[in-house]
Coordinates of N, CA, C and O in Angstrom, one line a residue:
X1 N 131.1 99.1 95.7 CA 129.9 98.7 95.3 C 129.5 98.2 93.9 O 130.4 99.0 93.4
X2 N 128.9 97.6 93.7 CA 128.5 96.9 91.8 C 128.1 98.1 90.8 O 127.0 98.9 91.2
X3 N 128.2 97.3 90.3 CA 127.4 98.1 89.3 C 126.4 98.1 89.1 O 126.1 99.4 88.8
X4 N 125.1 96.5 89.5 CA 124.0 97.2 89.5 C 123.3 98.3 90.7 O 122.9 98.6 90.6
X5 N 124.1 97.8 91.4 CA 123.9 99.2 92.4 C 123.9 100.8 91.9 O 122.9 100.8 92.7
X6 N 124.4 101.2 91.7 CA 124.6 102.4 91.3 C 123.5 102.7 89.8 O 123.4 103.9 90.0
X7 N 124.0 101.8 88.7 CA 122.8 101.9 88.1 C 121.1 102.2 88.3 O 120.3 102.5 89.1
X8 N 121.3 101.7 90.4 CA 119.7 101.5 90.6 C 119.7 102.7 91.7 O 118.7 103.9 91.2
X9 N 120.9 103.1 92.3 CA 120.6 104.2 92.5 C 120.6 105.5 91.5 O 119.6 106.8 91.6
X10 N 121.4 105.9 90.7 CA 120.9 106.2 89.5 C 119.8 106.8 88.9 O 118.4 107.8 89.0
X11 N 118.8 105.7 88.8 CA 117.8 105.5 88.1 C 116.2 106.1 89.3 O 115.7 106.8 89.4
X12 N 116.8 106.4 90.8 CA 116.0 107.1 91.6 C 116.1 107.9 91.4 O 115.1 109.2 91.5
X13 N 117.4 108.6 91.1 CA 117.7 109.9 91.2 C 117.1 110.3 90.0 O 116.7 111.3 89.9
X14 N 117.4 109.6 88.5 CA 116.2 110.4 87.6 C 115.2 109.9 87.9 O 114.8 111.6 87.7
X15 N 114.6 109.5 88.6 CA 112.9 109.5 88.8 C 112.5 110.0 89.9 O 111.2 110.8 89.2
X16 N 113.3 110.9 90.5 CA 113.5 111.9 91.6 C 113.4 113.5 91.0 O 112.9 114.5 91.4
X17 N 114.1 113.9 90.3 CA 114.5 114.6 89.4 C 113.5 115.9 89.5 O 113.4 116.9 89.3
X18 N 112.8 115.5 88.3 CA 110.9 116.4 87.9 C 110.8 116.5 89.2 O 110.0 118.5 89.5
X19 N 110.7 115.7 90.6 CA 109.6 116.0 91.9 C 111.3 117.6 91.9 O 110.7 118.8 93.1
X20 N 112.0 117.1 92.9 CA 113.2 118.0 93.1 C 112.8 118.6 92.2 O 112.9 120.0 92.4
X21 N 113.3 119.3 91.3 CA 112.8 120.7 90.5 C 111.2 121.1 91.1 O 111.6 122.8 90.6
X22 N 110.4 121.1 90.8 CA 109.1 121.3 91.5 C 108.9 121.9 92.3 O 108.7 122.6 92.7
X23 N 109.8 121.5 93.4 CA 109.8 121.9 94.5 C 110.4 122.2 95.4 O 110.4 122.4 96.3
X24 N 112.1 121.9 94.3 CA 113.2 123.4 94.7 C 113.2 124.6 95.2 O 112.2 125.1 94.9
X25 N 113.3 125.3 96.3 CA 113.7 126.4 97.2 C 111.2 126.6 97.4 O 111.3 127.7 98.5
X26 N 110.8 125.4 97.3 CA 109.2 125.4 98.6 C 109.5 124.5 99.8 O 110.1 123.7 99.9
X27 N 108.3 125.3 100.6 CA 108.2 124.9 102.0 C 107.7 123.6 102.1 O 106.7 124.0 101.4
X28 N 107.5 123.0 102.3 CA 106.7 121.5 103.1 C 107.1 121.0 104.0 O 108.5 121.8 105.4
X29 N 106.2 120.5 105.2 CA 105.8 120.0 106.0 C 105.7 118.7 106.5 O 105.0 117.9 105.5
X30 N 107.0 118.4 106.9 CA 106.4 117.0 107.9 C 106.7 116.6 109.2 O 106.8 117.9 110.2
X31 N 105.5 116.3 109.0 CA 104.5 115.4 110.2 C 105.1 114.2 111.1 O 105.6 113.3 110.2
X32 N 106.5 114.7 112.1 CA 106.9 113.4 112.6 C 106.2 113.6 115.0 O 106.0 114.2 115.1
X33 N 105.8 112.9 114.2 CA 105.7 111.9 115.8 C 104.9 110.7 115.6 O 105.8 109.7 115.3
X34 N 104.6 109.8 117.0 CA 103.8 108.3 117.4 C 105.5 108.1 117.6 O 106.2 107.8 118.3
X35 N 104.8 106.1 117.3 CA 106.0 105.9 117.5 C 107.3 106.1 116.6 O 108.6 105.3 117.0
X36 N 107.2 106.5 115.2 CA 108.4 106.6 114.9 C 109.8 107.5 115.6 O 110.6 108.3 115.5
X37 N 109.3 107.7 117.1 CA 109.7 109.3 117.2 C 110.9 108.7 118.8 O 111.6 108.9 119.3
X38 N 109.7 107.0 119.0 CA 110.5 106.5 120.0 C 112.1 105.7 119.2 O 112.6 105.4 120.3
X39 N 111.7 105.2 118.3 CA 112.8 103.7 118.2 C 114.2 105.4 117.2 O 114.3 105.3 116.4
X40 N 115.6 104.9 118.0 CA 116.6 105.8 117.8 C 116.7 105.4 115.8 O 116.5 106.7 115.8
X41 N 117.0 104.2 115.7 CA 116.8 103.9 114.4 C 115.9 104.7 113.6 O 116.1 105.0 112.5
X42 N 114.7 104.4 113.4 CA 114.0 104.8 112.9 C 113.7 106.9 112.7 O 113.7 107.2 111.9
X43 N 114.4 107.0 113.8 CA 114.3 108.9 114.3 C 115.7 109.1 113.5 O 115.3 109.8 112.7
X44 N 116.8 108.2 113.5 CA 117.6 108.9 112.5 C 117.4 109.1 110.9 O 117.7 109.3 110.2
X45 N 116.6 107.8 110.5 CA 116.0 107.8 109.1 C 115.0 108.4 108.6 O 115.8 109.6 107.7
X46 N 114.7 109.0 110.1 CA 113.3 109.6 109.4 C 114.5 111.0 109.0 O 114.3 112.5 108.0
X47 N 114.7 111.7 109.8 CA 115.9 113.2 110.3 C 116.9 113.3 108.7 O 116.8 114.2 108.3
X48 N 117.5 111.9 108.3 CA 118.7 111.8 107.3 C 117.8 112.0 106.1 O 118.3 113.5 105.9
X49 N 116.6 111.5 106.6 CA 115.6 112.0 105.5 C 115.1 113.4 104.7 O 115.0 114.1 103.7
X50 N 115.0 113.9 105.8 CA 114.6 115.2 106.0 C 115.8 116.4 106.4 O 115.8 116.9 105.1
X51 N 117.6 115.5 106.2 CA 118.4 116.2 105.5 C 118.6 116.3 104.3 O 119.0 117.4 103.5
X52 N 118.0 115.1 103.4 CA 117.8 115.2 102.7 C 117.5 116.1 101.2 O 117.9 116.3 100.8
X53 N 116.4 116.4 102.1 CA 114.9 117.6 101.0 C 115.5 118.5 101.6 O 115.9 119.7 100.7
X54 N 116.6 118.9 102.3 CA 117.2 120.1 102.6 C 118.2 120.6 101.8 O 118.8 121.7 101.2
X55 N 118.8 119.1 101.7 CA 120.0 119.8 100.9 C 120.0 119.9 99.4 O 120.3 120.0 99.2
X56 N 118.8 119.5 98.8 CA 118.1 119.1 97.4 C 117.6 120.7 97.2 O 116.8 120.9 96.5
X57 N 117.1 121.2 97.6 CA 116.9 122.5 97.8 C 115.0 122.5 98.7 O 115.0 123.9 97.7
X58 N 114.4 122.1 99.1 CA 113.4 122.1 99.4 C 113.2 122.6 101.4 O 115.0 123.0 101.4
X59 N 112.5 123.5 101.4 CA 112.8 123.7 102.9 C 112.2 123.4 104.0 O 110.8 123.7 103.9
X60 N 112.5 122.5 104.6 CA 111.5 121.6 105.4 C 111.4 122.1 107.0 O 111.5 123.3 107.0
X61 N 109.6 121.6 107.7 CA 109.0 122.6 108.6 C 109.0 120.9 109.2 O 108.1 120.3 108.7
X62 N 109.7 120.4 110.6 CA 109.4 119.5 111.1 C 108.4 119.9 112.3 O 108.1 120.6 112.7
X63 N 107.1 119.5 111.9 CA 106.1 119.6 112.7 C 105.8 118.0 114.1 O 106.1 117.8 113.4
X64 N 106.1 118.4 114.9 CA 107.1 117.0 116.3 C 105.7 117.4 117.2 O 105.1 118.0 117.1
X65 N 105.8 115.7 117.3 CA 104.3 115.2 118.8 C 105.7 115.5 119.8 O 106.9 115.8 119.7
X66 N 105.7 114.5 120.7 CA 105.6 114.6 122.3 C 105.1 113.7 123.0 O 105.8 114.4 124.7
X67 N 103.6 113.8 122.9 CA 102.9 113.2 123.9 C 103.4 111.7 124.4 O 103.3 112.3 125.9
X68 N 104.1 111.0 124.4 CA 104.5 110.0 125.0 C 105.3 109.7 125.8 O 105.5 109.8 127.3
X69 N 106.6 110.9 125.7 CA 107.4 111.5 126.1 C 107.3 112.2 127.3 O 107.2 112.6 128.4
X70 N 106.2 112.8 126.9 CA 105.4 114.1 128.3 C 104.8 113.2 129.3 O 104.8 113.5 130.1
X71 N 103.9 112.0 128.6 CA 103.2 111.1 129.6 C 104.2 110.8 130.5 O 103.9 110.4 131.8
X72 N 104.8 109.5 130.4 CA 106.2 110.0 130.7 C 106.9 110.6 131.6 O 107.0 109.7 133.3
X73 N 107.2 111.8 131.5 CA 107.5 112.8 132.2 C 106.5 113.7 133.8 O 106.9 113.4 134.4
X74 N 105.6 113.2 133.6 CA 104.6 113.6 134.6 C 103.7 112.2 135.1 O 104.3 112.6 136.6
X75 N 104.6 111.2 135.0 CA 104.4 110.3 135.9 C 104.8 110.7 136.8 O 105.3 109.8 137.8
X76 N 106.4 110.9 135.7 CA 107.4 110.7 137.2 C 107.4 112.3 138.4 O 108.1 111.8 139.2
X77 N 106.4 112.8 137.1 CA 105.6 113.8 138.8 C 105.1 113.4 139.2 O 105.1 114.4 140.3
X78 N 104.8 112.1 139.6 CA 103.8 111.1 141.0 C 102.3 111.8 140.2 O 101.4 112.0 141.4
X79 N 101.9 112.6 139.1 CA 100.5 112.2 138.5 C 100.6 111.4 137.6 O 101.4 111.2 136.6
X80 N 98.7 111.3 137.2 CA 98.4 110.6 135.3 C 97.7 111.7 135.3 O 97.3 112.6 135.4
X81 N 98.7 110.5 134.2 CA 98.0 111.9 132.5 C 96.7 112.1 132.3 O 96.4 110.5 133.0
X82 N 96.2 112.5 131.6 CA 94.8 112.7 131.5 C 94.5 113.5 130.5 O 94.5 114.4 129.8
X83 N 93.2 112.1 130.2 CA 92.5 112.5 128.4 C 90.9 112.7 128.8 O 90.3 111.8 129.3
X84 N 90.7 113.9 127.9 CA 89.3 113.2 127.3 C 88.7 113.6 125.6 O 89.3 114.8 125.1
X85 N 88.3 112.6 125.4 CA 88.2 112.5 124.0 C 89.9 112.3 123.6 O 89.3 112.7 121.6
X86 N 90.6 111.9 123.1 CA 91.6 111.0 123.2 C 92.9 112.8 123.2 O 93.7 113.1 123.1
X87 N 92.6 113.9 124.2 CA 93.1 115.1 123.8 C 93.5 115.3 125.3 O 92.7 114.9 126.4
X88 N 94.8 115.6 125.5 CA 95.6 115.7 127.1 C 94.7 117.0 126.7 O 94.1 117.7 127.2
X89 N 94.1 116.5 129.0 CA 94.0 117.6 129.4 C 95.5 117.8 130.5 O 95.6 117.2 131.2
X90 N 95.2 119.6 131.2 CA 96.7 119.8 131.3 C 96.4 120.3 132.5 O 95.3 122.2 132.6
X91 N 96.7 120.6 133.8 CA 96.8 122.2 134.5 C 98.4 122.9 134.3 O 98.7 122.7 133.4
X92 N 98.5 123.7 135.1 CA 99.6 124.3 135.6 C 100.8 123.4 135.2 O 101.4 123.7 134.4
X93 N 100.8 122.9 136.6 CA 102.0 121.7 136.4 C 101.8 120.6 135.0 O 103.3 121.0 134.9
X94 N 100.8 120.5 134.9 CA 101.2 119.7 133.5 C 101.9 120.8 132.2 O 102.4 119.8 131.2
X95 N 101.3 121.3 132.0 CA 102.2 122.6 131.2 C 103.2 122.5 131.3 O 103.9 122.5 129.7
X96 N 103.6 123.0 132.4 CA 105.1 123.3 132.1 C 106.3 121.7 132.4 O 106.9 121.6 131.4
X97 N 105.2 121.1 132.4 CA 106.3 119.8 132.4 C 106.1 119.7 130.4 O 106.8 118.8 130.2
X98 N 104.9 119.3 130.0 CA 104.6 119.6 128.0 C 105.9 120.6 127.7 O 106.4 120.3 126.7
X99 N 105.5 121.6 128.2 CA 106.8 122.3 127.7 C 108.3 122.4 127.8 O 108.5 122.3 126.8
X100 N 108.4 122.0 128.9 CA 109.4 121.6 128.7 C 110.2 120.2 128.1 O 110.8 120.1 127.8
X101 N 109.4 118.9 128.0 CA 109.6 118.6 127.2 C 109.7 118.6 125.7 O 110.5 118.2 125.4
X102 N 109.7 119.4 125.4 CA 108.3 119.4 124.0 C 110.3 120.5 123.2 O 110.0 120.6 121.6
X103 N 110.5 120.6 124.1 CA 111.4 122.2 124.4 C 112.8 121.0 124.3 O 114.0 121.3 123.1
X104 N 112.9 119.5 124.8 CA 113.9 119.4 124.0 C 114.6 118.4 123.9 O 115.4 118.2 122.7
X105 N 112.7 118.2 123.2 CA 112.4 117.5 121.7 C 112.9 118.0 121.2 O 114.2 117.6 120.0
X106 N 112.4 119.2 120.3 CA 112.5 120.5 119.5 C 114.2 120.3 118.9 O 114.8 120.5 118.9
X107 N 115.3 121.1 120.3 CA 116.1 120.6 120.3 C 116.5 119.9 120.2 O 118.0 119.8 119.0
X108 N 116.6 118.5 119.9 CA 117.7 117.1 120.0 C 117.3 116.9 119.0 O 118.2 116.3 118.0
X109 N 115.8 117.4 117.7 CA 115.4 117.6 116.1 C 116.7 118.5 116.2 O 116.9 118.4 114.8
X110 N 116.7 119.7 116.0 CA 117.3 120.4 115.7 C 119.1 120.3 115.3 O 119.7 120.2 114.8
X111 N 120.3 119.9 116.6 CA 120.9 119.0 116.7 C 121.1 118.1 115.7 O 122.6 118.1 115.2
X112 N 120.3 117.2 115.5 CA 120.4 115.7 115.4 C 120.8 116.6 112.7 O 121.3 115.6 112.6
X113 N 119.3 117.8 113.1 CA 119.2 118.1 111.2 C 120.9 118.9 111.9 O 121.3 118.5 110.1
X114 N 120.9 119.4 112.2 CA 122.8 120.5 112.2 C 123.6 119.8 111.9 O 124.5 119.8 110.9
X115 N 123.7 118.6 112.6 CA 124.4 117.7 112.3 C 124.7 116.5 111.1 O 125.5 116.3 110.7
X116 N 122.9 116.6 110.0 CA 123.3 116.0 108.8 C 123.0 116.3 108.1 O 124.1 116.1 107.0
X117 N 122.4 118.3 107.8 CA 122.9 119.3 106.9 C 124.2 120.2 107.3 O 123.7 120.7 108.4
X118 N 124.7 120.5 106.5 CA 125.7 121.9 106.8 C 124.6 122.8 107.3 O 123.4 123.7 106.6
X119 N 124.6 123.4 107.8 CA 124.0 124.8 108.8 C 122.5 125.4 108.1 O 122.3 125.6 107.3
X120 N 121.4 123.9 108.0 CA 120.4 124.4 108.1 C 119.4 125.3 109.1 O 119.7 125.2 109.6
X121 N 118.5 125.9 107.7 CA 117.5 126.9 109.2 C 116.2 126.4 108.9 O 115.5 126.0 108.2
X122 N 116.3 125.4 110.3 CA 115.2 124.3 110.4 C 114.2 124.5 111.3 O 114.7 125.3 112.5
X123 N 113.1 125.0 111.1 CA 112.3 125.7 111.8 C 111.2 123.9 112.3 O 111.2 123.1 112.0
X124 N 111.3 124.0 113.6 CA 110.2 123.0 114.3 C 109.4 123.3 115.0 O 109.9 124.3 116.0
X125 N 107.7 122.9 114.6 CA 107.0 123.1 116.1 C 106.3 121.5 116.2 O 106.2 120.8 115.9
X126 N 105.2 122.4 117.2 CA 104.8 121.3 118.2 C 103.5 121.0 118.2 O 102.3 122.1 117.5
X127 N 103.3 119.9 117.9 CA 101.9 119.2 117.5 C 101.3 118.7 119.0 O 100.1 118.8 118.8
X128 N 101.7 118.8 119.9 CA 101.4 118.3 121.2 C 100.0 119.5 121.9 O 101.3 120.7 122.3
X129 N 99.2 119.6 121.7 CA 98.8 120.9 122.1 C 98.0 120.7 123.3 O 97.0 120.1 122.9
X130 N 98.2 121.3 124.0 CA 97.1 121.5 125.9 C 95.8 121.3 126.0 O 96.3 122.9 125.2
X131 N 95.0 121.2 126.3 CA 94.0 121.2 126.5 C 93.1 121.7 127.4 O 93.9 120.2 128.1
X132 N 92.4 122.1 128.2 CA 91.9 122.3 129.2 C 91.9 123.7 130.2 O 92.4 124.5 130.7

C-alpha cells in the first residue's frame, strides 16, 4: 500500500475520532432493508460497516426487513401477496411464512456479524409488520 493511501486512511480515522468518542458505548439503530438486502456484495459491505461500529465501541442494533423474501415464499406456497395502501395483509398461513422468513433473515445477519466481529452482542428486530 502506497504512502498516500495510508495518509488518506489516517485522515479518515482522525476525522472520525470525535464521533467515535462521542458515541462510544451508545446504542445506535441501523435500518437495513430493501435492495440493500438482496445484493450479496452490498449486504456484506453493510454488515462489515456495522461490525466496525461494534468494534469501535458502539452498540449497533440492526432493524431489518424481509418483505421481498416473504413475497417470494408466499408465491412459492401458491398464494399471491396482498397489499392495501402499501401494507402487507396477512392471514394465518402468510403470517407463518413471514415468521419463518424473518427468522432466517435474522439468523443470517447475526451469523455474518459474528464472523466479522468477535463475539458481538447483536440485536436485530424485524421491520416487516404484518397487518390484517
